[in-house]
């Protein structure tokens, strides 16, 4: 039986960049994964969409199964589906290392989080940008990863909404020190430092990684920006509206 403990070892390795395969070239997944392995990725983020919870359809169980056969990277499976309880076991059998589902569809998630852990998979709880932090706080002790969406889920390439930083700061105050805070949506070279300052440790990045010609360089740049201490405090306004592209 696998164990969910792997996720605890990430605590000492933060910041961790999780490339989101949604932005990969699906016709060349093997070479994309090899390039990410060479770039030092430890965890791949996999977006599962059902066309109901979100207005898009993406990756399903067979793709996770195929990925499992070609890589030892950890597979972080983000379920954007209305009935996650039906798919926990199929994704666990397919080889998921963490399974994250939305509090909007499971408002009392304790049992499902525990079921995931009992299967040897790290459980994660996700919330949409506008879902209040109070909906999460009663359940955070049963999750290893708390993922905050910084865009409305369903599509890559959107702009990060900095209003979620307040939620992340509140979460940090209320969760165990070994629970990991993750963010998903619009994470790139311009926004990642502010995410880190808010307390994020795991950074899901789709276009933020895949729009680079050199994934190794981009992964290193993102990690550096997420590590760097700020010279001085920027307002969100400055960070998200006026910084030029290519800030270093
Ligand atoms: C959005 C997905 C994300 C997506 C992020 O619904 O959950 O994982 O890949 O894409 P970017 O990083 O391009 O915003
Ligand atoms: Zn995602």
Short mmCIF file of N, CA, C and O in Angstrom, two decimals, residues 116-186:
data_model
loop_
_atom_site.label_atom_id
_atom_site.label_comp_id
_atom_site.label_asym_id
_atom_site.label_seq_id
_atom_site.Cartn_x
_atom_site.Cartn_y
_atom_site.Cartn_z
N UNK A 116 -9.54 9.21 1.20
CA UNK A 116 -8.38 9.36 0.32
C UNK A 116 -7.10 8.97 1.07
O UNK A 116 -6.28 8.19 0.59
N UNK A 117 -6.96 9.46 2.29
CA UNK A 117 -5.77 9.13 3.08
C UNK A 117 -5.68 7.63 3.35
O UNK A 117 -4.61 7.02 3.26
N UNK A 118 -6.83 7.00 3.66
CA UNK A 118 -6.84 5.56 3.93
C UNK A 118 -6.41 4.75 2.72
O UNK A 118 -5.96 3.61 2.85
N UNK A 119 -6.57 5.34 1.52
CA UNK A 119 -6.14 4.65 0.30
C UNK A 119 -4.65 4.86 0.03
O UNK A 119 -4.12 4.41 -0.99
N UNK A 120 -3.96 5.58 0.90
CA UNK A 120 -2.53 5.82 0.72
C UNK A 120 -2.22 7.00 -0.18
O UNK A 120 -1.11 7.12 -0.70
N UNK A 121 -3.20 7.85 -0.36
CA UNK A 121 -3.05 9.02 -1.24
C UNK A 121 -3.18 10.27 -0.37
O UNK A 121 -3.97 10.31 0.58
N UNK A 122 -2.41 11.30 -0.70
CA UNK A 122 -2.49 12.56 0.07
C UNK A 122 -3.76 13.31 -0.31
O UNK A 122 -4.00 13.57 -1.48
N UNK A 123 -4.57 13.66 0.69
CA UNK A 123 -5.82 14.37 0.40
C UNK A 123 -5.64 15.88 0.35
O UNK A 123 -4.91 16.46 1.14
N UNK A 124 -6.36 16.50 -0.59
CA UNK A 124 -6.31 17.95 -0.71
C UNK A 124 -7.69 18.54 -0.89
O UNK A 124 -8.57 17.93 -1.50
N UNK A 125 -7.87 19.74 -0.33
CA UNK A 125 -9.16 20.43 -0.40
C UNK A 125 -8.96 21.73 -1.19
O UNK A 125 -8.04 22.50 -0.90
N UNK A 126 -9.84 21.95 -2.17
CA UNK A 126 -9.72 23.10 -3.07
C UNK A 126 -10.89 24.04 -2.87
O UNK A 126 -12.01 23.60 -2.60
N UNK A 127 -10.64 25.34 -3.03
CA UNK A 127 -11.75 26.29 -3.03
C UNK A 127 -11.61 27.28 -4.18
O UNK A 127 -10.50 27.67 -4.55
N UNK A 128 -12.75 27.68 -4.71
CA UNK A 128 -12.79 28.70 -5.76
C UNK A 128 -12.47 30.07 -5.16
O UNK A 128 -12.60 30.26 -3.95
N UNK A 129 -12.10 31.03 -6.01
CA UNK A 129 -11.68 32.35 -5.48
C UNK A 129 -12.71 32.99 -4.57
O UNK A 129 -12.34 33.62 -3.58
N UNK A 130 -13.99 32.86 -4.88
CA UNK A 130 -15.00 33.59 -4.10
C UNK A 130 -15.54 32.77 -2.93
O UNK A 130 -16.37 33.29 -2.17
N UNK A 131 -15.11 31.55 -2.76
CA UNK A 131 -15.60 30.75 -1.62
C UNK A 131 -14.93 31.24 -0.34
O UNK A 131 -13.70 31.29 -0.26
N UNK A 132 -15.73 31.62 0.67
CA UNK A 132 -15.13 32.19 1.89
C UNK A 132 -14.29 31.18 2.66
O UNK A 132 -14.60 29.98 2.68
N UNK A 133 -13.28 31.68 3.31
CA UNK A 133 -12.35 30.82 4.04
C UNK A 133 -13.06 30.04 5.15
O UNK A 133 -12.66 28.92 5.52
N UNK A 134 -14.15 30.59 5.66
CA UNK A 134 -14.89 29.92 6.75
C UNK A 134 -15.42 28.55 6.32
O UNK A 134 -15.65 27.68 7.15
N UNK A 135 -15.64 28.38 5.02
CA UNK A 135 -16.13 27.08 4.52
C UNK A 135 -15.04 26.01 4.59
O UNK A 135 -15.32 24.81 4.51
N UNK A 136 -13.79 26.45 4.71
CA UNK A 136 -12.67 25.51 4.71
C UNK A 136 -12.18 25.19 6.12
O UNK A 136 -11.73 24.07 6.40
N UNK A 137 -12.22 26.18 6.99
CA UNK A 137 -11.53 26.07 8.27
C UNK A 137 -11.93 24.83 9.09
O UNK A 137 -11.06 24.22 9.73
N UNK A 138 -13.20 24.41 9.11
CA UNK A 138 -13.53 23.24 9.93
C UNK A 138 -12.84 21.95 9.48
O UNK A 138 -12.80 20.97 10.22
N UNK A 139 -12.32 21.92 8.24
CA UNK A 139 -11.86 20.65 7.66
C UNK A 139 -10.35 20.60 7.44
O UNK A 139 -9.82 19.58 7.00
N UNK A 140 -9.66 21.70 7.72
CA UNK A 140 -8.25 21.78 7.29
C UNK A 140 -7.35 20.73 7.95
O UNK A 140 -6.34 20.33 7.36
N UNK A 141 -7.72 20.25 9.12
CA UNK A 141 -6.85 19.26 9.78
C UNK A 141 -6.83 17.92 9.05
O UNK A 141 -5.95 17.10 9.29
N UNK A 142 -7.81 17.67 8.21
CA UNK A 142 -7.85 16.40 7.50
C UNK A 142 -7.25 16.47 6.10
O UNK A 142 -7.27 15.47 5.37
N UNK A 143 -6.76 17.64 5.72
CA UNK A 143 -6.17 17.79 4.38
C UNK A 143 -4.66 17.99 4.50
O UNK A 143 -4.19 18.68 5.40
N UNK A 144 -3.91 17.39 3.58
CA UNK A 144 -2.46 17.63 3.52
C UNK A 144 -2.12 18.83 2.65
O UNK A 144 -1.07 19.44 2.81
N UNK A 145 -3.01 19.09 1.68
CA UNK A 145 -2.80 20.23 0.78
C UNK A 145 -4.09 21.05 0.76
O UNK A 145 -5.19 20.49 0.63
N UNK A 146 -3.95 22.35 0.93
CA UNK A 146 -5.10 23.25 0.77
C UNK A 146 -4.80 24.08 -0.47
O UNK A 146 -3.84 24.87 -0.48
N UNK A 147 -5.60 23.86 -1.51
CA UNK A 147 -5.36 24.53 -2.78
C UNK A 147 -6.36 25.66 -2.97
O UNK A 147 -7.57 25.44 -2.93
N UNK A 148 -5.84 26.86 -3.14
CA UNK A 148 -6.69 28.02 -3.39
C UNK A 148 -6.64 28.35 -4.88
O UNK A 148 -5.55 28.58 -5.44
N UNK A 149 -7.81 28.36 -5.51
CA UNK A 149 -7.87 28.78 -6.92
C UNK A 149 -7.74 30.29 -6.98
O UNK A 149 -8.45 31.01 -6.26
N UNK A 150 -6.86 30.75 -7.84
CA UNK A 150 -6.68 32.19 -8.01
C UNK A 150 -7.29 32.67 -9.33
O UNK A 150 -7.13 33.82 -9.71
N UNK A 151 -7.98 31.75 -10.01
CA UNK A 151 -8.83 32.09 -11.17
C UNK A 151 -10.09 31.22 -11.04
O UNK A 151 -10.10 30.24 -10.28
N UNK A 152 -11.12 31.59 -11.79
CA UNK A 152 -12.28 30.71 -11.85
C UNK A 152 -11.86 29.45 -12.60
O UNK A 152 -11.30 29.55 -13.71
N UNK A 153 -12.04 28.23 -12.01
CA UNK A 153 -11.46 27.05 -12.65
C UNK A 153 -12.13 26.71 -13.99
O UNK A 153 -13.28 27.06 -14.22
N UNK A 154 -11.38 26.02 -14.84
CA UNK A 154 -11.93 25.58 -16.12
C UNK A 154 -10.98 25.81 -17.29
O UNK A 154 -10.99 25.04 -18.24
N UNK A 155 -10.18 26.84 -17.18
CA UNK A 155 -9.32 27.18 -18.31
C UNK A 155 -7.96 27.68 -17.82
O UNK A 155 -7.88 28.35 -16.79
N UNK A 156 -6.93 27.35 -18.58
CA UNK A 156 -5.61 27.90 -18.30
C UNK A 156 -5.49 29.30 -18.89
O UNK A 156 -6.39 29.78 -19.60
N UNK A 157 -4.41 29.96 -18.56
CA UNK A 157 -4.10 31.23 -19.20
C UNK A 157 -4.87 32.43 -18.70
O UNK A 157 -4.86 33.48 -19.34
N UNK A 158 -5.53 32.32 -17.56
CA UNK A 158 -6.27 33.47 -17.01
C UNK A 158 -5.36 34.29 -16.09
O UNK A 158 -4.28 33.87 -15.70
N UNK A 159 -5.88 35.46 -15.70
CA UNK A 159 -5.11 36.36 -14.85
C UNK A 159 -5.39 36.10 -13.37
O UNK A 159 -6.56 35.98 -12.97
N UNK A 160 -4.34 36.01 -12.59
CA UNK A 160 -4.48 35.76 -11.15
C UNK A 160 -5.25 36.90 -10.46
O UNK A 160 -4.99 38.07 -10.72
N UNK A 161 -6.17 36.49 -9.60
CA UNK A 161 -6.94 37.47 -8.82
C UNK A 161 -6.29 37.63 -7.44
O UNK A 161 -6.38 36.75 -6.59
N UNK A 162 -5.65 38.79 -7.19
CA UNK A 162 -4.89 38.96 -5.93
C UNK A 162 -5.78 39.01 -4.69
O UNK A 162 -5.25 38.95 -3.58
N UNK A 163 -7.10 39.09 -4.87
CA UNK A 163 -7.98 39.09 -3.69
C UNK A 163 -7.86 37.79 -2.90
O UNK A 163 -8.19 37.74 -1.72
N UNK A 164 -7.38 36.72 -3.52
CA UNK A 164 -7.28 35.44 -2.80
C UNK A 164 -6.15 35.45 -1.77
O UNK A 164 -6.09 34.56 -0.91
N UNK A 165 -5.27 36.42 -1.83
CA UNK A 165 -4.15 36.43 -0.87
C UNK A 165 -4.63 36.57 0.57
O UNK A 165 -4.02 36.01 1.48
N UNK A 166 -5.72 37.30 0.78
CA UNK A 166 -6.26 37.41 2.14
C UNK A 166 -6.68 36.05 2.67
O UNK A 166 -6.44 35.70 3.82
N UNK A 167 -7.33 35.28 1.79
CA UNK A 167 -7.77 33.93 2.19
C UNK A 167 -6.56 33.06 2.55
O UNK A 167 -6.56 32.34 3.55
N UNK A 168 -5.52 33.18 1.73
CA UNK A 168 -4.32 32.37 1.97
C UNK A 168 -3.65 32.76 3.29
O UNK A 168 -3.24 31.89 4.08
N UNK A 169 -3.59 34.05 3.55
CA UNK A 169 -2.99 34.49 4.82
C UNK A 169 -3.80 33.97 6.02
O UNK A 169 -3.24 33.55 7.02
N UNK A 170 -5.12 33.99 5.89
CA UNK A 170 -5.97 33.47 6.98
C UNK A 170 -5.75 31.97 7.15
O UNK A 170 -5.63 31.47 8.28
N UNK A 171 -5.69 31.26 6.04
CA UNK A 171 -5.46 29.81 6.13
C UNK A 171 -4.15 29.51 6.86
O UNK A 171 -4.10 28.64 7.72
N UNK A 172 -3.11 30.25 6.49
CA UNK A 172 -1.79 30.00 7.10
C UNK A 172 -1.87 30.07 8.62
O UNK A 172 -1.22 29.29 9.32
N UNK A 173 -2.69 30.99 9.11
CA UNK A 173 -2.80 31.15 10.57
C UNK A 173 -3.53 29.99 11.22
O UNK A 173 -3.37 29.73 12.41
N UNK A 174 -4.37 29.28 10.45
CA UNK A 174 -5.24 28.29 11.06
C UNK A 174 -4.84 26.83 10.80
O UNK A 174 -5.44 25.93 11.36
N UNK A 175 -3.88 26.62 9.91
CA UNK A 175 -3.57 25.23 9.57
C UNK A 175 -2.34 24.75 10.32
O UNK A 175 -1.55 25.54 10.83
N UNK A 176 -2.19 23.40 10.35
CA UNK A 176 -0.99 22.82 10.97
C UNK A 176 0.23 23.27 10.19
O UNK A 176 0.16 23.49 8.98
N UNK A 177 1.40 23.36 10.87
CA UNK A 177 2.60 23.82 10.15
C UNK A 177 2.99 22.90 9.00
O UNK A 177 3.63 23.34 8.05
N UNK A 178 2.60 21.63 9.06
CA UNK A 178 3.00 20.71 7.99
C UNK A 178 1.92 20.54 6.91
O UNK A 178 2.04 19.68 6.04
N UNK A 179 0.88 21.35 6.95
CA UNK A 179 -0.11 21.35 5.86
C UNK A 179 0.36 22.34 4.81
O UNK A 179 0.77 23.46 5.13
N UNK A 180 0.31 21.91 3.55
CA UNK A 180 0.88 22.73 2.48
C UNK A 180 -0.17 23.60 1.82
O UNK A 180 -1.27 23.14 1.51
N UNK A 181 0.19 24.85 1.58
CA UNK A 181 -0.70 25.78 0.89
C UNK A 181 -0.29 25.87 -0.58
O UNK A 181 0.86 26.16 -0.91
N UNK A 182 -1.26 25.60 -1.43
CA UNK A 182 -1.02 25.58 -2.87
C UNK A 182 -1.90 26.64 -3.54
O UNK A 182 -2.94 27.01 -3.00
N UNK A 183 -1.46 27.10 -4.70
CA UNK A 183 -2.25 28.09 -5.47
C UNK A 183 -2.28 27.65 -6.93
O UNK A 183 -1.34 27.03 -7.41
N UNK A 184 -3.37 27.97 -7.62
CA UNK A 184 -3.57 27.48 -8.99
C UNK A 184 -4.30 28.54 -9.80
O UNK A 184 -5.43 28.89 -9.49
N UNK A 185 -3.64 29.01 -10.85
CA UNK A 185 -4.28 29.95 -11.76
C UNK A 185 -3.52 31.25 -11.90
O UNK A 185 -3.39 32.00 -10.94
N UNK A 186 -2.96 31.49 -13.07
CA UNK A 186 -2.28 32.76 -13.33
C UNK A 186 -0.96 32.92 -12.61
O UNK A 186 -0.50 34.05 -12.42
#
